[in-house]
């Protein structure tokens, strides 16, 4: 049936526009739409396992290209926004990209592209039938949607998409350890989501809108304890999502349970969406809350910085120990949030990129170690250096990067955070950032010594060779070692040539602290009379 054209004299509501959306504006949609469509296609084709990996790779490659195009356009033109269905903001559903959100979305797509190659070294046919690849694409959909949404309720929706996809990936295989981890992961994340939804309801009651740019205009005009209570609820919800102390018990209890590739994706992406949400709510939506909660943020950051590497030292499971190192990185990002200056946000953004790349690579390396040793228990490992020196070199380089030692990638964000702390005269926080580097180095070196340097298993003669070690099969070398090595090489080059990271982090900090540019991009097409709600 042909579509009947609208009468020419029909008056549109004042909340709508007549002009068509240009093709160029759709660049902000593709980072979300491509993996979503890819997941749907692969789900329908789950009985054709031979299609899953090639199609997922092509979708992720296209998604990365779309993200690069979006990032370059944001760099050239400033923040971009698009509102669906010809509605004007704040009435329609908006997608908004600035330098921070576009950067995080681009790095997320890059990580998934590397991991989808690694997956081929360990995945089984039955996992393809259970929807392994569609769930990975759906997870990226939720992550990218969380970064690019311009609407607070849709941030909640994308969190739910992430939660569903991650829960599915966590339990594929049905092993007891996976089900146990899934219960702990699901319970605390559902609790965080509940707090988030309550905060959304209270905020809507105060300002009458859920569009982020509109909230940024109206929330600063709300005074009193009500807005402070809403900010506290947001902080509680997102700190739990980010696994900041003391709300972090779910992460080390669950990240070691699934396949190594899934653990790598979780470590690289999930907690960063929580950090991003903290930045958005406390530096854009409710900026007055930063001063109200700054002491709390500093205490949470300091405790997370110190207790996380101490927790890593106490672990005998390699992936559980890495989970605590992920949490330690969250402490560094929380320190940047607590400082709250442009330099602090600069350090936060740069360290988040470092953590996304480095922690993903660390989990992939440990996954290959597990393949060689048959276990992730460091007491039963040892002698990996003799069997594969490349893994040993990659692991220690990544440990130095996550600790923030020069000249590796993590050093530059840590240096920026230290300078930001000195600028704010928060010397005790500076001391804890430096102490975190020392403790993380010790925790990581302990893992390296047990896994690689020691010849044999714990409790035997130190000169006795570990006969349980097996060389990597050819498939694991091609699909596992080579992509992981490429990621580590990228991290090394980025550390030795940090100018792109400086530029990206600086642009992200400027966009976060200049709320007027973000708001202006959203309301660019709104006439003044309509912008006033008339």
Coordinates of C-alpha atoms in Angstrom, one line a residue:
X1 CA 0.0 0.0 0.0
X2 CA 1.4 3.4 -1.0
X3 CA 2.1 5.9 1.7
X4 CA -0.3 8.8 1.6
X5 CA 1.5 12.1 1.6
X6 CA 0.8 14.6 4.4
X7 CA -1.4 17.6 3.4
X8 CA 0.7 20.6 2.6
X9 CA -1.3 22.8 5.0
X10 CA -0.9 20.4 7.9
X11 CA 0.7 22.2 10.9
X12 CA 3.4 20.3 12.7
X13 CA 3.5 20.4 16.5
X14 CA 5.9 23.0 17.8
X15 CA 8.2 20.2 19.0
X16 CA 8.9 18.9 15.5
X17 CA 10.9 20.1 12.5
X18 CA 10.1 19.9 8.8
X19 CA 13.6 19.4 7.4
X20 CA 15.0 16.0 6.6
X21 CA 18.0 14.7 8.5
X22 CA 21.1 14.8 6.4
X23 CA 23.0 11.6 5.6
X24 CA 26.1 13.1 7.4
X25 CA 24.1 13.3 10.6
X26 CA 23.6 9.6 10.7
X27 CA 27.3 9.0 11.5
X28 CA 26.3 9.2 15.2
X29 CA 23.8 6.3 14.7
X30 CA 26.0 3.8 13.0
X31 CA 28.3 2.9 16.0
X32 CA 25.1 1.7 17.7
X33 CA 23.0 0.4 14.8
X34 CA 25.7 -1.7 13.1
X35 CA 26.4 -4.1 16.0
X36 CA 22.7 -4.2 16.9
X37 CA 21.8 -5.2 13.3
X38 CA 24.7 -7.6 13.2
X39 CA 23.6 -9.3 16.4
X40 CA 20.1 -9.7 15.0
X41 CA 21.3 -11.3 11.8
X42 CA 23.7 -13.7 13.6
X43 CA 21.0 -14.7 16.1
X44 CA 18.8 -15.7 13.2
X45 CA 21.7 -17.6 11.6
X46 CA 22.8 -19.4 14.8
X47 CA 22.3 -22.8 13.1
X48 CA 25.1 -21.8 10.6
X49 CA 28.2 -21.6 12.9
X50 CA 30.5 -21.2 10.0
X51 CA 29.0 -17.8 9.3
X52 CA 29.3 -16.4 12.8
X53 CA 32.9 -15.4 13.1
X54 CA 33.5 -13.9 9.6
X55 CA 30.2 -11.9 9.7
X56 CA 30.9 -10.6 13.2
X57 CA 34.4 -9.6 12.2
X58 CA 33.1 -7.6 9.2
X59 CA 30.4 -5.9 11.4
X60 CA 33.0 -4.9 13.9
X61 CA 35.4 -3.6 11.3
X62 CA 32.6 -1.5 9.8
X63 CA 31.7 -0.3 13.4
X64 CA 35.3 0.7 14.0
X65 CA 35.3 2.7 10.7
X66 CA 32.0 4.4 11.7
X67 CA 33.5 5.3 15.1
X68 CA 36.6 6.7 13.5
X69 CA 34.5 8.8 11.2
X70 CA 32.4 10.0 14.1
X71 CA 35.5 10.9 16.2
X72 CA 37.1 12.8 13.3
X73 CA 34.0 14.8 12.7
X74 CA 33.7 15.6 16.4
X75 CA 37.3 16.8 16.3
X76 CA 36.6 19.0 13.3
X77 CA 33.2 20.4 14.2
X78 CA 32.8 20.0 18.0
X79 CA 30.0 18.0 19.8
X80 CA 27.3 16.5 17.5
X81 CA 23.7 15.7 18.3
X82 CA 20.8 14.0 16.5
X83 CA 17.2 13.7 17.7
X84 CA 15.2 10.8 16.3
X85 CA 11.9 11.1 14.4
X86 CA 12.1 14.8 13.5
X87 CA 11.4 15.7 17.1
X88 CA 13.1 18.7 18.6
X89 CA 15.0 18.3 21.9
X90 CA 14.2 17.9 24.7
X91 CA 11.1 16.1 23.5
X92 CA 12.7 13.4 21.3
X93 CA 15.4 10.7 21.9
X94 CA 18.8 12.3 21.4
X95 CA 22.2 10.9 20.6
X96 CA 25.0 13.2 21.4
X97 CA 28.7 12.8 20.9
X98 CA 31.6 14.9 22.2
X99 CA 35.3 14.1 22.3
X100 CA 35.0 12.0 25.4
X101 CA 32.1 9.8 24.3
X102 CA 33.4 9.4 20.7
X103 CA 36.8 8.5 22.0
X104 CA 35.5 5.8 24.4
X105 CA 33.2 4.4 21.8
X106 CA 36.0 4.2 19.2
X107 CA 38.4 2.4 21.6
X108 CA 35.6 0.0 22.6
X109 CA 35.1 -1.0 18.9
X110 CA 38.8 -1.5 18.5
X111 CA 39.0 -3.8 21.5
X112 CA 36.1 -5.9 20.3
X113 CA 37.8 -6.2 16.9
X114 CA 40.9 -7.7 18.6
X115 CA 38.9 -9.9 20.9
X116 CA 36.8 -11.4 18.1
X117 CA 40.0 -12.7 16.5
X118 CA 41.2 -14.1 19.8
X119 CA 37.8 -15.8 20.3
X120 CA 38.6 -18.1 17.4
X121 CA 41.4 -19.7 19.3
X122 CA 39.1 -21.0 22.1
X123 CA 35.5 -21.1 21.0
X124 CA 33.6 -24.3 20.4
X125 CA 30.8 -25.0 17.9
X126 CA 28.2 -25.4 20.7
X127 CA 29.1 -21.9 22.0
X128 CA 28.3 -20.5 18.5
X129 CA 24.9 -22.2 18.7
X130 CA 24.3 -20.6 22.1
X131 CA 24.8 -17.1 20.6
X132 CA 28.4 -16.2 21.5
X133 CA 29.0 -13.8 18.7
X134 CA 25.6 -12.1 18.8
X135 CA 26.0 -11.5 22.5
X136 CA 29.4 -9.9 21.9
X137 CA 27.9 -7.6 19.3
X138 CA 24.9 -6.9 21.6
X139 CA 27.3 -6.0 24.4
X140 CA 29.1 -3.5 22.1
X141 CA 25.7 -2.1 21.2
X142 CA 25.0 -1.4 24.9
X143 CA 28.4 0.1 25.5
X144 CA 28.3 2.4 22.5
X145 CA 24.7 3.4 23.3
X146 CA 25.7 4.2 26.9
X147 CA 28.5 6.5 25.6
X148 CA 26.6 8.2 22.9
X149 CA 23.1 8.6 24.4
X150 CA 21.9 12.2 25.2
X151 CA 19.0 11.0 27.3
X152 CA 19.2 9.9 30.9
X153 CA 16.5 7.2 30.6
X154 CA 18.1 5.8 27.6
X155 CA 21.3 5.5 29.5
X156 CA 19.4 3.2 31.8
X157 CA 18.1 1.3 28.8
X158 CA 21.7 0.8 27.4
X159 CA 22.9 -0.3 30.8
X160 CA 20.2 -3.0 30.7
X161 CA 21.3 -4.1 27.2
X162 CA 24.8 -4.4 28.5
X163 CA 23.7 -6.3 31.6
X164 CA 21.6 -8.8 29.5
X165 CA 24.4 -9.4 27.0
X166 CA 27.1 -9.7 29.7
X167 CA 25.0 -12.1 31.8
X168 CA 24.5 -14.3 28.7
X169 CA 28.2 -14.3 28.0
X170 CA 29.0 -15.0 31.6
X171 CA 26.9 -18.2 31.8
X172 CA 27.7 -19.7 28.4
X173 CA 29.1 -23.2 29.2
X174 CA 27.1 -23.6 32.3
X175 CA 30.0 -24.5 34.6
X176 CA 29.4 -24.2 38.4
X177 CA 32.0 -21.4 38.7
X178 CA 30.2 -19.4 35.9
X179 CA 26.8 -19.7 37.6
X180 CA 28.2 -18.7 40.9
X181 CA 29.9 -15.7 39.4
X182 CA 26.7 -14.8 37.5
X183 CA 24.7 -14.7 40.6
X184 CA 27.1 -12.3 42.3
X185 CA 27.5 -10.2 39.2
X186 CA 23.8 -10.0 38.5
X187 CA 22.6 -9.2 42.0
X188 CA 24.9 -6.2 42.7
X189 CA 24.4 -4.9 39.2
X190 CA 20.6 -5.1 39.5
X191 CA 20.9 -3.3 42.8
X192 CA 22.9 -0.5 41.1
X193 CA 20.3 -0.3 38.3
X194 CA 17.6 0.1 40.9
X195 CA 19.3 3.0 42.6
X196 CA 19.9 4.5 39.1
X197 CA 16.2 4.2 38.2
X198 CA 15.1 5.8 41.5
X199 CA 17.5 8.7 41.0
X200 CA 16.1 9.2 37.5
X201 CA 12.5 9.4 38.9
X202 CA 13.5 11.9 41.5
X203 CA 15.4 14.0 39.0
X204 CA 12.5 14.1 36.6
X205 CA 10.3 15.3 39.4
X206 CA 12.7 18.2 40.1
X207 CA 13.5 19.4 36.6
X208 CA 10.8 17.9 34.4
X209 CA 13.1 16.5 31.7
X210 CA 15.5 13.6 31.1
X211 CA 17.4 15.1 28.1
X212 CA 21.0 15.5 29.4
X213 CA 21.5 18.9 27.8
X214 CA 18.2 20.2 29.2
X215 CA 19.1 18.9 32.6
X216 CA 22.4 20.7 32.4
X217 CA 20.4 23.9 31.9
X218 CA 17.8 23.4 34.6
X219 CA 19.5 21.4 37.4
X220 CA 21.9 24.2 38.5
X221 CA 18.8 26.3 39.2
X222 CA 17.5 23.7 41.7
X223 CA 18.7 24.4 45.3
X224 CA 18.4 22.5 48.5
X225 CA 18.8 19.0 49.7
X226 CA 16.7 17.3 47.1
X227 CA 19.2 17.7 44.3
X228 CA 22.0 16.7 46.6
X229 CA 20.1 13.5 47.4
X230 CA 19.6 12.7 43.7
X231 CA 23.3 13.3 43.1
X232 CA 24.2 10.9 46.0
X233 CA 21.9 8.2 44.5
X234 CA 23.6 8.6 41.1
X235 CA 27.0 8.4 42.7
X236 CA 26.0 5.2 44.6
X237 CA 24.6 3.6 41.5
X238 CA 27.5 4.4 39.1
X239 CA 30.2 3.8 41.7
X240 CA 28.8 0.3 42.0
X241 CA 28.7 -0.1 38.2
X242 CA 32.3 1.1 38.1
X243 CA 33.4 -1.3 40.9
X244 CA 34.8 1.5 43.1
X245 CA 35.5 0.6 46.8
X246 CA 33.5 -0.5 48.8
X247 CA 31.1 -1.6 46.1
X248 CA 33.5 -3.7 44.1
X249 CA 33.0 -7.2 45.4
X250 CA 31.1 -8.4 42.4
X251 CA 34.0 -7.8 39.9
X252 CA 36.7 -10.2 41.3
X253 CA 34.0 -12.7 42.1
X254 CA 32.8 -12.9 38.5
X255 CA 35.4 -11.8 36.0
X256 CA 37.5 -15.0 36.4
X257 CA 34.5 -17.2 35.7
X258 CA 33.8 -17.0 31.9
X259 CA 36.2 -17.7 29.0
X260 CA 39.3 -15.5 28.9
X261 CA 38.1 -13.6 25.9
X262 CA 34.9 -12.7 27.7
X263 CA 36.9 -11.7 30.8
X264 CA 39.0 -9.5 28.6
X265 CA 36.0 -7.7 27.1
X266 CA 34.5 -7.2 30.6
X267 CA 37.7 -5.8 32.0
X268 CA 38.2 -3.4 29.1
X269 CA 34.7 -2.0 28.7
X270 CA 32.1 -2.6 31.4
X271 CA 33.4 -0.6 34.3
X272 CA 34.3 2.3 32.0
X273 CA 30.7 3.0 31.2
X274 CA 30.1 3.4 34.9
X275 CA 33.0 5.9 35.1
X276 CA 31.7 7.7 32.1
X277 CA 28.2 8.0 33.7
X278 CA 29.9 9.5 36.9
X279 CA 31.6 12.1 34.8
X280 CA 28.4 13.0 32.9
X281 CA 26.2 13.2 36.0
X282 CA 28.6 15.1 38.3
X283 CA 30.4 17.4 35.9
X284 CA 27.6 18.1 33.3
X285 CA 24.1 17.4 34.6
X286 CA 24.5 18.4 38.3
X287 CA 27.8 20.3 38.5
X288 CA 27.0 21.7 41.9
X289 CA 27.0 18.1 43.3
X290 CA 30.8 17.8 42.7
X291 CA 31.6 20.2 45.4
X292 CA 29.0 18.6 47.7
X293 CA 30.4 15.1 47.2
X294 CA 34.1 15.9 46.6
X295 CA 35.3 14.7 49.9
X296 CA 33.4 11.4 49.4
X297 CA 34.9 11.1 46.0
X298 CA 38.4 11.6 47.3
X299 CA 38.0 9.0 50.1
X300 CA 36.5 6.5 47.6
X301 CA 39.3 7.1 45.1
X302 CA 42.0 6.8 47.8
X303 CA 40.6 3.6 49.3
X304 CA 40.2 2.1 45.8
X305 CA 43.8 3.0 44.8
X306 CA 45.4 1.3 47.8
X307 CA 43.1 -1.7 48.7
X308 CA 42.8 -3.0 45.1
X309 CA 46.5 -3.8 44.6
X310 CA 46.7 -5.2 48.1
X311 CA 43.8 -7.5 47.1
X312 CA 45.7 -8.6 44.0
X313 CA 48.6 -9.6 46.1
X314 CA 46.5 -12.0 48.2
X315 CA 45.2 -13.9 45.1
X316 CA 46.3 -17.3 43.9
X317 CA 44.1 -17.2 40.8
X318 CA 45.6 -15.1 38.1
X319 CA 42.4 -13.8 36.6
X320 CA 41.0 -12.9 40.1
X321 CA 44.2 -10.9 40.7
X322 CA 43.8 -9.1 37.4
X323 CA 40.2 -8.2 38.5
X324 CA 41.7 -6.3 41.5
X325 CA 44.1 -4.5 39.1
X326 CA 41.1 -3.4 37.1
X327 CA 39.6 -2.0 40.3
X328 CA 42.9 -0.2 41.0
X329 CA 42.6 1.6 37.7
X330 CA 39.1 2.7 38.6
X331 CA 40.7 4.3 41.7
X332 CA 42.9 6.4 39.4
X333 CA 39.9 7.5 37.3
X334 CA 38.0 8.3 40.5
X335 CA 40.9 10.5 41.6
X336 CA 40.6 12.4 38.3
X337 CA 36.8 12.8 38.9
X338 CA 37.4 13.9 42.5
X339 CA 39.9 16.6 41.4
X340 CA 37.4 17.7 38.8
X341 CA 39.5 20.3 37.1
X342 CA 40.2 20.2 33.3
X343 CA 43.6 18.7 34.1
X344 CA 41.9 16.1 36.3
X345 CA 39.4 15.1 33.7
X346 CA 42.3 15.0 31.1
X347 CA 44.1 12.4 33.3
X348 CA 40.8 10.5 33.9
X349 CA 40.1 10.2 30.1
X350 CA 43.7 9.3 29.3
X351 CA 43.9 6.7 32.0
X352 CA 40.6 5.2 31.0
X353 CA 41.9 4.6 27.5
X354 CA 45.1 3.1 29.0
X355 CA 43.0 0.8 31.2
X356 CA 40.7 -0.3 28.4
X357 CA 43.6 -1.4 26.2
X358 CA 46.0 -2.7 28.8
X359 CA 43.6 -4.7 31.0
X360 CA 42.1 -6.3 27.8
X361 CA 45.6 -7.4 26.7
X362 CA 46.5 -8.7 30.2
X363 CA 43.4 -10.9 30.3
X364 CA 44.2 -12.2 26.8
X365 CA 47.8 -13.0 27.8
X366 CA 46.6 -14.9 30.9
X367 CA 44.1 -16.7 28.7
X368 CA 47.0 -18.0 26.6
X369 CA 48.9 -18.9 29.8
X370 CA 45.9 -21.0 30.9
X371 CA 45.9 -22.7 27.6
X372 CA 49.6 -23.7 28.1
X373 CA 49.4 -24.6 31.8
X374 CA 45.8 -25.9 32.0
X375 CA 45.0 -23.7 35.0
X376 CA 44.9 -20.1 36.2
X377 CA 46.2 -21.1 39.7
X378 CA 49.6 -19.5 39.9
X379 CA 50.7 -22.1 42.4
X380 CA 50.5 -24.7 39.7
X381 CA 52.1 -22.6 37.0
X382 CA 55.7 -21.8 36.5
X383 CA 58.2 -22.2 33.7
X384 CA 56.1 -20.4 31.0
X385 CA 59.1 -18.3 30.2
X386 CA 61.0 -21.4 29.0
X387 CA 58.1 -22.4 26.8
X388 CA 57.1 -19.0 25.4
X389 CA 59.3 -16.0 26.1
X390 CA 57.0 -13.7 24.1
X391 CA 54.2 -14.1 26.6
X392 CA 56.6 -13.3 29.4
X393 CA 57.7 -10.1 27.7
X394 CA 54.2 -9.0 26.9
X395 CA 53.0 -9.7 30.4
X396 CA 55.7 -7.6 32.2
X397 CA 55.3 -4.8 29.7
X398 CA 51.6 -4.7 30.4
X399 CA 52.2 -4.8 34.2
X400 CA 54.4 -1.8 33.9
X401 CA 51.8 0.0 31.8
X402 CA 49.0 -0.6 34.3
X403 CA 51.2 0.5 37.1
X404 CA 52.1 3.7 35.3
X405 CA 55.9 3.3 35.0
X406 CA 57.8 5.1 32.4
X407 CA 58.0 5.0 29.4
X408 CA 54.9 2.8 29.1
X409 CA 51.4 4.0 28.2
X410 CA 50.1 4.3 31.8
X411 CA 52.8 6.6 32.9
X412 CA 51.5 9.7 31.1
X413 CA 47.9 9.6 32.5
X414 CA 49.4 9.0 36.0
X415 CA 51.7 11.9 35.6
X416 CA 48.8 14.2 34.5
X417 CA 46.8 13.0 37.5
X418 CA 49.7 13.8 39.8
X419 CA 50.0 17.3 38.3
X420 CA 46.3 17.9 38.6
X421 CA 46.4 16.9 42.3
X422 CA 49.4 19.2 42.9
X423 CA 47.5 22.0 41.2
X424 CA 44.5 21.4 43.5
X425 CA 46.9 21.0 46.5
X426 CA 45.4 17.6 47.2
X427 CA 48.8 16.2 48.2
X428 CA 47.5 13.2 50.1
X429 CA 45.7 12.0 47.0
X430 CA 48.9 12.6 45.0
X431 CA 50.7 10.4 47.5
X432 CA 48.1 7.6 47.1
X433 CA 48.3 7.7 43.3
X434 CA 52.1 7.2 43.5
X435 CA 51.7 4.5 46.2
X436 CA 49.2 2.8 43.9
X437 CA 51.9 2.6 41.2
X438 CA 54.3 0.9 43.6
X439 CA 51.8 -1.6 45.0
X440 CA 50.5 -2.4 41.5
X441 CA 54.1 -3.0 40.4
X442 CA 54.6 -5.4 43.3
X443 CA 51.4 -7.2 42.7
X444 CA 52.0 -7.6 39.0
X445 CA 55.6 -8.6 39.5
X446 CA 54.5 -11.3 41.9
X447 CA 52.2 -12.7 39.2
X448 CA 55.0 -12.6 36.7
X449 CA 57.5 -14.4 39.0
X450 CA 55.0 -17.2 39.8
X451 CA 53.8 -17.7 36.3
X452 CA 56.9 -17.1 34.2
X453 CA 60.2 -16.8 36.1
X454 CA 59.9 -19.7 38.5
X455 CA 60.9 -23.0 36.8
X456 CA 58.4 -25.3 38.5
X457 CA 55.2 -25.6 40.5
X458 CA 54.9 -24.4 44.1
X459 CA 56.2 -26.9 46.7
X460 CA 58.7 -28.7 44.5
X461 CA 62.4 -28.2 43.9
X462 CA 62.9 -24.7 42.3
X463 CA 65.1 -26.3 39.6
X464 CA 62.6 -28.9 38.7
X465 CA 61.0 -28.1 35.3
X466 CA 57.2 -27.9 35.2
X467 CA 56.3 -30.9 33.0
X468 CA 52.6 -29.8 32.9
X469 CA 53.3 -27.0 30.5
X470 CA 52.3 -27.6 26.9
X471 CA 53.2 -25.5 23.8
X472 CA 50.4 -23.4 22.3
X473 CA 48.7 -25.2 19.4
X474 CA 48.9 -23.7 16.0
X475 CA 45.4 -22.4 16.1
X476 CA 46.1 -20.6 19.4
X477 CA 49.3 -19.0 17.9
X478 CA 47.5 -17.7 14.8
X479 CA 44.2 -16.6 16.4
X480 CA 45.4 -15.9 20.0
X481 CA 49.1 -15.0 20.2
X482 CA 49.3 -12.8 17.1
X483 CA 46.2 -10.6 17.8
X484 CA 47.4 -10.2 21.4
X485 CA 50.9 -9.3 20.3
X486 CA 49.5 -6.7 17.9
X487 CA 47.5 -5.1 20.7
X488 CA 50.6 -5.1 23.0
X489 CA 52.7 -3.6 20.1
X490 CA 50.0 -0.9 19.7
X491 CA 50.2 -0.2 23.5
X492 CA 54.0 0.1 23.4
X493 CA 53.9 2.5 20.4
X494 CA 51.2 4.6 22.1
X495 CA 53.4 4.8 25.2
X496 CA 56.5 5.9 23.3
X497 CA 54.5 8.3 21.1
X498 CA 51.9 9.8 23.6
X499 CA 51.0 12.9 21.6
X500 CA 47.8 11.4 20.2
X501 CA 46.7 10.4 23.7
X502 CA 47.5 13.9 25.0
X503 CA 45.5 15.5 22.2
X504 CA 42.5 13.1 22.7
X505 CA 42.5 13.4 26.5
X506 CA 42.8 17.2 26.3
X507 CA 40.0 17.5 23.9
X508 CA 37.8 15.2 26.0
X509 CA 38.5 17.3 29.1
X510 CA 37.6 20.6 27.3
X511 CA 34.3 19.2 26.0
X512 CA 33.4 17.9 29.5
X513 CA 34.2 21.1 31.3
X514 CA 32.6 23.4 28.6
X515 CA 29.0 22.4 29.0
X516 CA 27.8 25.2 26.8
X517 CA 29.3 23.4 23.7
X518 CA 27.5 20.2 24.6
X519 CA 24.2 22.0 25.2
X520 CA 24.6 24.1 22.1
X521 CA 25.0 21.1 19.9
X522 CA 21.8 19.5 21.2
X523 CA 19.7 22.7 20.9
X524 CA 21.3 23.9 17.7
X525 CA 18.1 23.4 15.5
X526 CA 15.7 24.7 18.2
X527 CA 14.2 28.2 17.6
X528 CA 14.6 30.4 20.6
X529 CA 10.9 30.4 21.4
X530 CA 10.8 26.7 21.4
X531 CA 14.0 26.4 23.4
X532 CA 12.1 28.2 26.2
X533 CA 9.5 25.5 26.2
X534 CA 6.8 27.5 24.4

